[in-house]
Tab-separated table of C-alpha atoms in Angstrom:
chain	number	residue	atom	x	y	z
A	1	MET	CA	0.000	0.000	0.000
A	2	LYS	CA	1.410	3.365	-1.045
A	3	ASN	CA	1.961	6.028	1.572
A	4	PRO	CA	0.568	9.382	0.349
A	5	PHE	CA	3.265	11.207	2.356
A	6	PHE	CA	6.044	9.721	0.216
A	7	GLU	CA	4.016	10.118	-2.973
A	8	SER	CA	4.021	13.919	-2.685
A	9	SER	CA	6.072	15.989	-5.137
A	10	PHE	CA	8.466	16.970	-2.356
A	11	TRP	CA	9.907	13.434	-2.294
A	12	ASN	CA	10.082	12.948	-6.065
A	13	THR	CA	13.599	14.309	-6.518
A	14	ALA	CA	16.521	14.883	-4.176
A	15	PHE	CA	16.916	18.598	-4.841
A	16	ARG	CA	13.536	19.486	-3.311
A	17	PRO	CA	14.093	18.366	0.323
A	18	PHE	CA	17.852	18.913	0.365
A	19	PHE	CA	17.714	22.429	-1.090
A	20	TRP	CA	14.942	23.392	1.340
A	21	PHE	CA	16.359	21.826	4.506
A	22	GLY	CA	19.928	22.766	3.553
A	23	SER	CA	18.986	26.418	3.081
A	24	LEU	CA	17.025	26.467	6.338
A	25	TYR	CA	19.982	24.923	8.129
A	26	GLY	CA	22.297	27.503	6.551
A	27	ILE	CA	20.186	30.207	8.188
A	28	LEU	CA	20.041	28.517	11.594
A	29	ILE	CA	23.699	27.539	11.844
A	30	VAL	CA	25.065	30.957	10.841
A	31	GLY	CA	22.613	32.613	13.224
A	32	LEU	CA	23.734	30.342	16.062
A	33	TRP	CA	27.377	31.053	15.193
A	34	LEU	CA	26.780	34.816	15.447
A	35	PHE	CA	25.042	34.394	18.809
A	36	VAL	CA	27.962	32.321	20.104
A	37	LEU	CA	30.505	34.853	18.807
A	38	SER	CA	28.702	37.742	20.490
A	39	ASN	CA	28.312	35.798	23.788
A	40	MET	CA	24.548	36.334	23.616
A	41	ILE	CA	24.009	32.652	24.432
A	42	PRO	CA	26.135	30.102	26.316
A	43	ASN	CA	28.362	28.104	24.003
A	44	PRO	CA	26.587	24.704	23.571
A	45	ILE	CA	29.496	23.151	21.665
A	46	GLN	CA	31.832	20.616	23.272
A	47	ILE	CA	34.693	21.187	20.787
A	48	ASN	CA	36.560	24.259	19.537
A	49	SER	CA	33.816	26.599	18.312
A	50	ILE	CA	35.727	27.491	15.122
A	51	HIS	CA	36.100	23.789	14.313
A	52	TRP	CA	32.377	23.315	14.918
A	53	HIS	CA	31.414	26.294	12.723
A	54	SER	CA	33.624	25.037	9.897
A	55	TYR	CA	32.406	21.451	10.313
A	56	GLU	CA	28.705	22.320	10.204
A	57	MET	CA	29.032	24.705	7.259
A	58	VAL	CA	30.725	21.918	5.296
A	59	PHE	CA	29.007	18.723	6.485
A	60	GLY	CA	25.708	20.375	7.389
A	61	PHE	CA	24.774	23.134	4.952
A	62	THR	CA	27.055	22.419	1.990
A	63	LYS	CA	26.702	18.641	2.059
A	64	ALA	CA	22.904	18.879	1.942
A	65	ILE	CA	22.973	21.061	-1.174
A	66	VAL	CA	25.633	18.878	-2.812
A	67	MET	CA	23.587	15.714	-2.214
A	68	GLY	CA	20.482	17.375	-3.613
A	69	PHE	CA	22.174	18.487	-6.787
A	70	LEU	CA	24.388	15.427	-7.204
A	71	PHE	CA	21.525	12.947	-7.292
A	72	THR	CA	19.488	15.222	-9.561
A	73	ALA	CA	22.409	15.597	-11.988
A	74	VAL	CA	23.367	11.894	-12.046
A	75	GLN	CA	19.742	10.881	-12.607
A	76	ASN	CA	19.645	13.192	-15.624
A	77	TRP	CA	22.988	11.941	-16.954
A	78	THR	CA	21.994	8.278	-16.618
A	79	ASN	CA	18.274	8.701	-17.351
A	80	THR	CA	17.434	6.581	-14.305
A	81	THR	CA	15.737	7.073	-10.963
A	82	ILE	CA	18.203	6.696	-8.106
A	83	LEU	CA	16.587	8.275	-5.088
A	84	LYS	CA	12.991	9.185	-4.270
A	85	GLY	CA	10.229	8.504	-1.773
A	86	LYS	CA	11.218	6.504	1.311
A	87	SER	CA	14.903	6.141	0.417
A	88	LEU	CA	15.185	9.908	-0.069
A	89	PHE	CA	13.442	10.458	3.262
A	90	TYR	CA	15.844	8.071	5.027
A	91	LEU	CA	18.931	9.779	3.569
A	92	LEU	CA	17.615	13.179	4.624
A	93	THR	CA	16.860	11.810	8.104
A	94	PHE	CA	20.393	10.430	8.474
A	95	TRP	CA	21.778	13.853	7.534
A	96	LEU	CA	19.446	15.595	10.000
A	97	LEU	CA	20.311	13.194	12.836
A	98	GLY	CA	23.972	13.928	12.197
A	99	ARG	CA	23.584	17.609	13.030
A	100	ILE	CA	24.075	17.254	16.807
A	101	SER	CA	27.408	15.415	16.681
A	102	PHE	CA	29.322	18.033	18.673
A	103	TYR	CA	26.746	19.399	21.079
A	104	SER	CA	27.037	18.568	24.766
A	105	PHE	CA	24.846	15.478	24.603
A	106	GLY	CA	27.412	12.901	25.694
A	107	PHE	CA	27.164	9.528	23.991
A	108	LEU	CA	24.321	10.764	21.785
A	109	GLY	CA	26.874	12.882	19.960
A	110	TYR	CA	28.759	9.773	18.823
A	111	ILE	CA	25.507	8.160	17.671
A	112	SER	CA	24.684	11.347	15.792
A	113	PHE	CA	28.023	11.241	13.987
A	114	GLY	CA	27.365	7.599	13.109
A	115	PHE	CA	24.207	8.658	11.260
A	116	ASP	CA	26.118	11.478	9.579
A	117	ILE	CA	28.845	9.238	8.176
A	118	CYS	CA	26.234	6.638	7.191
A	119	SER	CA	24.610	9.267	4.982
A	120	ASP	CA	27.927	9.606	3.121
A	121	LEU	CA	28.239	5.845	2.731
A	122	MET	CA	24.670	5.696	1.447
A	123	VAL	CA	25.514	8.296	-1.219
A	124	ILE	CA	28.491	6.230	-2.404
A	125	TYR	CA	26.438	3.011	-2.338
A	126	LEU	CA	23.741	4.581	-4.521
A	127	LEU	CA	26.132	6.247	-6.973
A	128	ILE	CA	28.548	3.343	-7.581
A	129	PRO	CA	26.262	1.246	-9.842
A	130	LYS	CA	25.318	4.341	-11.867
A	131	LEU	CA	28.788	5.811	-12.426
A	132	ILE	CA	30.956	2.691	-12.638
A	133	VAL	CA	29.506	1.633	-16.004
A	134	PRO	CA	31.627	2.313	-19.133
A	135	ALA	CA	29.201	4.948	-20.469
A	136	GLN	CA	29.815	7.086	-17.356
A	137	LYS	CA	33.599	6.866	-17.383
A	138	HIS	CA	33.918	10.654	-17.724
A	139	ASN	CA	31.786	11.145	-14.593
A	140	ARG	CA	33.628	8.657	-12.363
A	141	PRO	CA	35.872	11.343	-10.809
A	142	ILE	CA	32.722	12.586	-9.060
A	143	LEU	CA	32.546	9.249	-7.262
A	144	TYR	CA	36.259	9.372	-6.412
A	145	HIS	CA	35.942	12.882	-5.006
A	146	TYR	CA	32.936	11.921	-2.893
A	147	ALA	CA	34.928	8.994	-1.511
A	148	CYS	CA	37.603	11.547	-0.510
A	149	PHE	CA	34.847	13.698	0.999
A	150	THR	CA	33.729	10.754	3.157
A	151	PHE	CA	37.277	9.919	4.251
A	152	PHE	CA	38.078	13.523	5.197
A	153	HIS	CA	34.722	13.731	7.001
A	154	LEU	CA	35.638	10.712	9.115
A	155	MET	CA	39.138	12.038	9.830
A	156	SER	CA	37.908	15.517	10.788
A	157	ALA	CA	35.401	14.077	13.265
A	158	LEU	CA	37.961	11.698	14.806
A	159	SER	CA	40.304	14.662	15.206
A	160	ALA	CA	37.586	16.853	16.702
A	161	TYR	CA	36.765	14.092	19.202
A	162	SER	CA	40.522	13.927	20.050
A	163	ILE	CA	40.708	10.306	18.943
A	164	LEU	CA	43.267	11.616	16.477
A	165	ASN	CA	45.390	14.728	17.019
A	166	PRO	CA	42.852	17.587	17.369
A	167	GLU	CA	45.278	19.890	15.577
A	168	PHE	CA	44.398	18.029	12.372
A	169	THR	CA	40.699	18.947	12.583
A	170	LEU	CA	40.914	22.077	10.446
A	171	LEU	CA	43.254	20.394	7.994
A	172	PHE	CA	40.693	17.693	7.206
A	173	ILE	CA	37.778	20.160	7.168
A	174	HIS	CA	39.705	22.366	4.752
A	175	LEU	CA	40.477	19.364	2.559
A	176	THR	CA	36.759	18.621	2.445
A	177	ILE	CA	36.105	22.211	1.392
A	178	TYR	CA	38.386	21.625	-1.568
A	179	VAL	CA	36.542	18.412	-2.438
A	180	VAL	CA	33.346	20.468	-2.678
A	181	LEU	CA	35.131	23.069	-4.795
A	182	PHE	CA	36.412	20.374	-7.149
A	183	LEU	CA	32.907	18.914	-7.450
A	184	ILE	CA	31.729	22.413	-8.358
A	185	LEU	CA	34.457	22.643	-10.993
A	186	ILE	CA	33.445	19.286	-12.502
A	187	ILE	CA	29.701	19.894	-12.438
A	188	GLY	CA	30.094	23.560	-13.350
A	189	GLY	CA	32.077	22.490	-16.375
A	190	ARG	CA	29.121	20.373	-17.455
A	191	VAL	CA	26.245	22.754	-16.812
A	192	VAL	CA	27.388	26.383	-17.078
A	193	PRO	CA	28.317	26.302	-20.783
A	194	PHE	CA	25.190	24.216	-21.440
A	195	PHE	CA	22.972	26.797	-19.721
A	196	SER	CA	24.654	29.533	-21.755
A	197	GLY	CA	24.046	27.671	-25.004
A	198	VAL	CA	20.356	27.315	-24.163
A	199	VAL	CA	19.630	31.002	-23.497
A	200	ILE	CA	22.292	33.014	-25.367
A	201	GLN	CA	21.649	33.199	-29.080
A	202	GLY	CA	24.635	32.116	-31.153
A	203	TYR	CA	26.663	31.124	-28.105
A	204	SER	CA	29.616	28.801	-28.643
A	205	PHE	CA	32.896	28.036	-26.916
A	206	LYS	CA	35.941	25.898	-27.610
A	207	ARG	CA	36.227	22.899	-25.311
A	208	MET	CA	39.880	22.116	-24.523
A	209	ALA	CA	40.153	18.373	-23.969
A	210	LYS	CA	43.629	18.417	-22.398
A	211	LEU	CA	42.633	21.190	-19.996
A	212	GLU	CA	39.487	19.302	-18.991
A	213	SER	CA	41.528	16.176	-18.257
A	214	LEU	CA	43.964	18.227	-16.184
A	215	LEU	CA	41.099	19.694	-14.147
A	216	LEU	CA	39.741	16.217	-13.442
A	217	TYR	CA	42.924	14.843	-11.895
A	218	LEU	CA	45.001	17.823	-10.693
A	219	PRO	CA	42.894	17.988	-7.478
A	220	PHE	CA	44.237	14.594	-6.381
A	221	LEU	CA	47.777	15.987	-6.501
A	222	PHE	CA	46.511	18.838	-4.340
A	223	TYR	CA	45.085	16.375	-1.784
A	224	PHE	CA	48.418	14.547	-1.650
A	225	VAL	CA	50.450	17.739	-1.118
A	226	LYS	CA	48.153	19.063	1.623
A	227	LEU	CA	48.060	15.719	3.429
A	228	LEU	CA	51.853	15.559	3.269
A	229	GLN	CA	52.108	19.062	4.706
A	230	GLY	CA	49.740	18.207	7.516
A	231	SER	CA	51.288	14.853	8.377
A	232	LEU	CA	54.748	16.421	8.621
A	233	GLY	CA	53.402	19.141	10.881
A	234	ILE	CA	54.403	21.955	8.544
A	235	SER	CA	51.013	23.197	7.521
A	236	HIS	CA	50.664	26.816	8.519
A	237	LEU	CA	46.874	26.791	8.669
A	238	ILE	CA	45.611	29.335	11.190
A	239	PRO	CA	42.217	29.592	12.879
A	240	LEU	CA	39.528	30.977	10.612
A	241	ASP	CA	38.905	33.968	12.867
A	242	SER	CA	42.500	35.079	13.283
A	243	PHE	CA	44.923	37.251	11.346
A	244	SER	CA	48.551	37.232	12.254
A	245	GLY	CA	49.866	39.281	9.353
A	246	PHE	CA	51.872	37.960	6.451
A	247	HIS	CA	55.590	37.880	5.928
A	248	PRO	CA	57.076	37.688	2.409
A	249	LEU	CA	59.457	34.779	1.847
A	250	GLY	CA	58.565	33.293	5.234
A	251	PHE	CA	57.589	29.887	3.847
A	252	THR	CA	58.891	26.330	3.556
A	253	ILE	CA	59.745	24.359	0.442
A	254	PHE	CA	56.496	22.439	0.958
A	255	GLY	CA	54.645	25.733	1.083
A	256	PHE	CA	56.208	26.650	-2.257
A	257	ILE	CA	55.236	23.294	-3.792
A	258	SER	CA	51.707	23.804	-2.494
A	259	PHE	CA	51.768	27.316	-3.960
A	260	LEU	CA	52.681	25.922	-7.387
A	261	VAL	CA	49.895	23.312	-7.300
A	262	ILE	CA	47.236	25.791	-6.168
A	263	PHE	CA	48.453	28.493	-8.549
A	264	SER	CA	48.149	25.974	-11.383
A	265	LEU	CA	44.519	25.462	-10.309
A	266	PHE	CA	44.027	29.221	-10.543
A	267	VAL	CA	45.598	29.436	-14.011
A	268	SER	CA	43.848	26.385	-15.488
A	269	ASN	CA	40.431	27.345	-14.156
A	270	SER	CA	40.859	30.950	-15.254
A	271	ILE	CA	41.646	29.814	-18.803
A	272	ARG	CA	38.581	27.590	-18.734
A	273	TYR	CA	36.446	30.397	-17.301
A	274	LEU	CA	37.481	32.897	-19.972
A	275	SER	CA	36.890	30.321	-22.720
A	276	TRP	CA	33.232	30.274	-21.671
A	277	LYS	CA	32.862	34.001	-22.559
A	278	PRO	CA	31.203	34.937	-19.263
A	279	TRP	CA	30.637	38.541	-20.363
A	280	LYS	CA	27.852	37.344	-22.673
A	281	SER	CA	25.690	36.453	-19.665
A	282	TYR	CA	25.356	39.995	-18.273
A	283	GLN	CA	21.694	40.415	-19.285
A	284	ARG	CA	20.560	37.257	-17.478
A	285	PRO	CA	21.102	37.381	-13.705
A	286	ILE	CA	20.199	33.727	-13.153
A	287	LEU	CA	23.073	32.849	-15.518
A	288	TRP	CA	25.700	35.432	-14.578
A	289	ILE	CA	25.444	34.497	-10.900
A	290	LEU	CA	26.943	31.098	-11.829
A	291	TYR	CA	29.782	32.816	-13.656
A	292	VAL	CA	30.382	35.076	-10.655
A	293	GLY	CA	30.464	32.041	-8.355
A	294	TYR	CA	33.002	30.357	-10.621
A	295	LEU	CA	35.020	33.599	-10.732
A	296	TRP	CA	35.189	33.556	-6.933
A	297	VAL	CA	36.643	30.033	-7.138
A	298	CYS	CA	39.370	31.315	-9.475
A	299	ILE	CA	40.074	34.350	-7.276
A	300	GLY	CA	40.049	32.122	-4.200
A	301	PHE	CA	42.662	29.796	-5.667
A	302	LEU	CA	44.856	32.802	-6.443
A	303	LEU	CA	44.537	34.206	-2.928
A	304	TYR	CA	45.004	30.797	-1.335
A	305	SER	CA	48.116	30.133	-3.395
A	306	LEU	CA	49.521	33.464	-2.167
A	307	SER	CA	48.691	32.484	1.415
A	308	GLU	CA	50.918	29.409	0.983
A	309	ILE	CA	53.937	31.710	0.587
A	310	ASN	CA	52.665	34.128	3.267
A	311	LEU	CA	51.666	36.916	0.895
A	312	PHE	CA	47.990	36.872	1.894
A	313	PRO	CA	46.144	35.925	5.114
A	314	VAL	CA	44.771	32.387	5.095
A	315	SER	CA	41.429	33.316	6.666
A	316	SER	CA	40.445	35.755	3.921
A	317	ALA	CA	41.664	33.336	1.242
A	318	ILE	CA	39.596	30.472	2.696
A	319	HIS	CA	36.463	32.603	2.856
A	320	SER	CA	36.875	33.781	-0.730
A	321	LEU	CA	36.594	30.086	-1.612
A	322	THR	CA	33.803	29.189	0.837
A	323	VAL	CA	31.415	32.137	1.074
A	324	GLY	CA	32.453	33.218	-2.428
A	325	GLY	CA	33.118	30.159	-4.558
A	326	ILE	CA	30.869	27.665	-2.774
A	327	GLY	CA	28.207	30.030	-1.385
A	328	VAL	CA	27.621	32.123	-4.505
A	329	PHE	CA	27.734	29.164	-6.907
A	330	ILE	CA	25.379	27.154	-4.687
A	331	TYR	CA	22.921	30.043	-4.470
A	332	GLY	CA	22.943	30.390	-8.236
A	333	MET	CA	22.369	26.672	-8.717
A	334	ILE	CA	19.570	26.242	-6.191
A	335	THR	CA	17.631	29.186	-7.623
A	336	ARG	CA	18.046	27.947	-11.196
A	337	VAL	CA	17.503	24.226	-10.588
A	338	SER	CA	14.468	24.875	-8.384
A	339	LEU	CA	12.826	26.719	-11.283
A	340	GLY	CA	14.012	24.642	-14.230
A	341	HIS	CA	13.402	21.204	-12.724
A	342	THR	CA	9.899	22.105	-11.567
A	343	GLY	CA	8.764	23.356	-14.971
A	344	ARG	CA	8.855	27.082	-14.148
A	345	THR	CA	10.227	29.904	-16.267
A	346	ILE	CA	13.941	30.230	-15.523
A	347	VAL	CA	14.056	33.919	-14.667
A	348	ALA	CA	15.356	35.411	-11.418
A	349	SER	CA	12.832	37.580	-9.582
A	350	PRO	CA	13.837	41.075	-8.399
A	351	LEU	CA	14.216	39.752	-4.831
A	352	THR	CA	16.449	36.949	-6.056
A	353	VAL	CA	18.618	39.410	-7.997
A	354	PHE	CA	18.852	41.529	-4.846
A	355	ALA	CA	20.030	38.399	-2.980
A	356	TYR	CA	22.669	37.792	-5.667
A	357	PHE	CA	24.148	41.244	-5.097
A	358	LEU	CA	23.843	41.014	-1.311
A	359	LEU	CA	25.586	37.650	-1.172
A	360	ASN	CA	28.503	38.933	-3.246
A	361	LEU	CA	28.708	41.994	-1.029
A	362	SER	CA	28.861	39.650	1.973
A	363	VAL	CA	31.820	37.879	0.378
A	364	LEU	CA	33.659	41.165	-0.131
A	365	VAL	CA	32.985	42.188	3.466
A	366	ARG	CA	34.231	38.862	4.842
A	367	VAL	CA	37.359	38.824	2.678
A	368	VAL	CA	38.390	42.499	2.733
A	369	LEU	CA	37.519	43.884	6.176
A	370	PRO	CA	39.892	41.543	8.080
A	371	LEU	CA	42.726	43.001	6.017
A	372	PHE	CA	42.058	46.225	7.924
A	373	HIS	CA	41.656	44.399	11.260
A	374	GLN	CA	37.868	44.907	11.266
A	375	TYR	CA	37.085	41.359	12.317
A	376	LYS	CA	33.768	41.825	14.116
A	377	TYR	CA	32.287	43.874	11.290
A	378	ALA	CA	33.430	41.188	8.862
A	379	TYR	CA	31.802	38.387	10.890
A	380	TYR	CA	28.517	40.089	11.678
A	381	LEU	CA	27.876	41.951	8.419
A	382	SER	CA	28.729	38.975	6.214
A	383	GLY	CA	26.762	36.608	8.478
A	384	ILE	CA	23.675	38.822	8.479
A	385	GLY	CA	23.914	39.227	4.698
A	386	TRP	CA	24.118	35.433	4.321
A	387	ILE	CA	21.057	34.919	6.540
A	388	ILE	CA	18.987	37.491	4.621
A	389	CYS	CA	19.844	35.840	1.296
A	390	PHE	CA	18.757	32.379	2.392
A	391	VAL	CA	15.641	33.713	4.124
A	392	LEU	CA	14.728	35.235	0.754
A	393	PHE	CA	15.279	31.850	-0.867
A	394	ILE	CA	13.041	30.070	1.657
A	395	VAL	CA	10.329	32.721	1.311
A	396	GLN	CA	10.301	32.640	-2.488
A	397	TYR	CA	11.010	28.987	-3.225
A	398	SER	CA	9.182	27.011	-0.515
A	399	ARG	CA	5.950	26.888	-2.500
A	400	ILE	CA	7.890	25.879	-5.633
A	401	LEU	CA	9.769	23.066	-3.881
A	402	PHE	CA	6.704	21.678	-2.133
A	403	SER	CA	4.289	21.952	-5.095
A	404	PRO	CA	3.817	19.708	-8.154
A	405	ARG	CA	5.045	20.907	-11.529
A	406	PRO	CA	2.436	23.169	-13.140
A	407	ASP	CA	2.644	21.094	-16.351
A	408	GLY	CA	1.711	17.911	-14.463
A	409	LYS	CA	4.954	16.110	-15.328
A	410	PRO	CA	6.884	14.218	-12.616
A	411	SER	CA	9.880	16.066	-11.148
């Protein structure tokens, strides 16, 4: 007997529940972070609060959006149904139960983390049979990257719980951030030029096969270099809320090797970005926001490469990649996918366009103000801007995500 709850449109595709709950969680977790920072509430976290903030933004907010889009994209690429109804509900529930892993709940925290890591394993289990087939050979790196995501997730939690050296916590969280960025680069490479070709008359671009292959596998060299740095205890990662200045030429040989790898990511992605002719998207906000998000990834790689040789503060570089590259690109994707995959006209409303500008302003505030030692303004202004943007998404898109397609087709 069919359960009408699971037959509703909301459980038809992964993007609906994960975009909605992920966005809501993005509001709640940043709001809680601001309250903790301002000492307006007692700190409920049993680990370093910066580690917790980083962990939940990656494995809470970002992971939810990634799962929603990943299953939607792979289903389209393979023309199969992978996740819907009860199985989608169970995966969402595992993710939700994982959100109290580091609160002061004693043994329940460990159980919570167990659910969280099980959600990752469930993703891999569901994707393997779809992406391991010969026809999906070009998409297999997505599976490899998500396996890295799961491994770094496990290592970051074990470090945060002090089962491993707690000093490694940020290293593994940062590595997971880069996994997300590399997934964005892979998926962005598939969809952004395609979207442009659909809406821009006469649009064309030259696809560079060797560059695309480089972008698929260069990230694994990056993982190796960063893990080597961390294992040898020479990573100079600093807390995300600190700024200790930067000192030219004050770096190690490993820092220089890391600089070369990350700078190559900046160069290769910038070449790819320019080959897409992003300037042609200026009349369509729901398209140019994706180009701006990708531009932040390129800028972030440049700034992060400079931080490796102590020419730029790590905190600002990291946030150009997270709030900028991940946050802006995600916001562009959830607004576009929520319209296109529910049969609506793919046009950004005035409020959505306002959110696009506000989110980019929040990135600038978070990246630039710490350079002038204005830390509190950077935290609060960027955090409030982030919250407003995702409140606007919830307000405008809840009805869309919970309602059937207006054309009556399944979605």
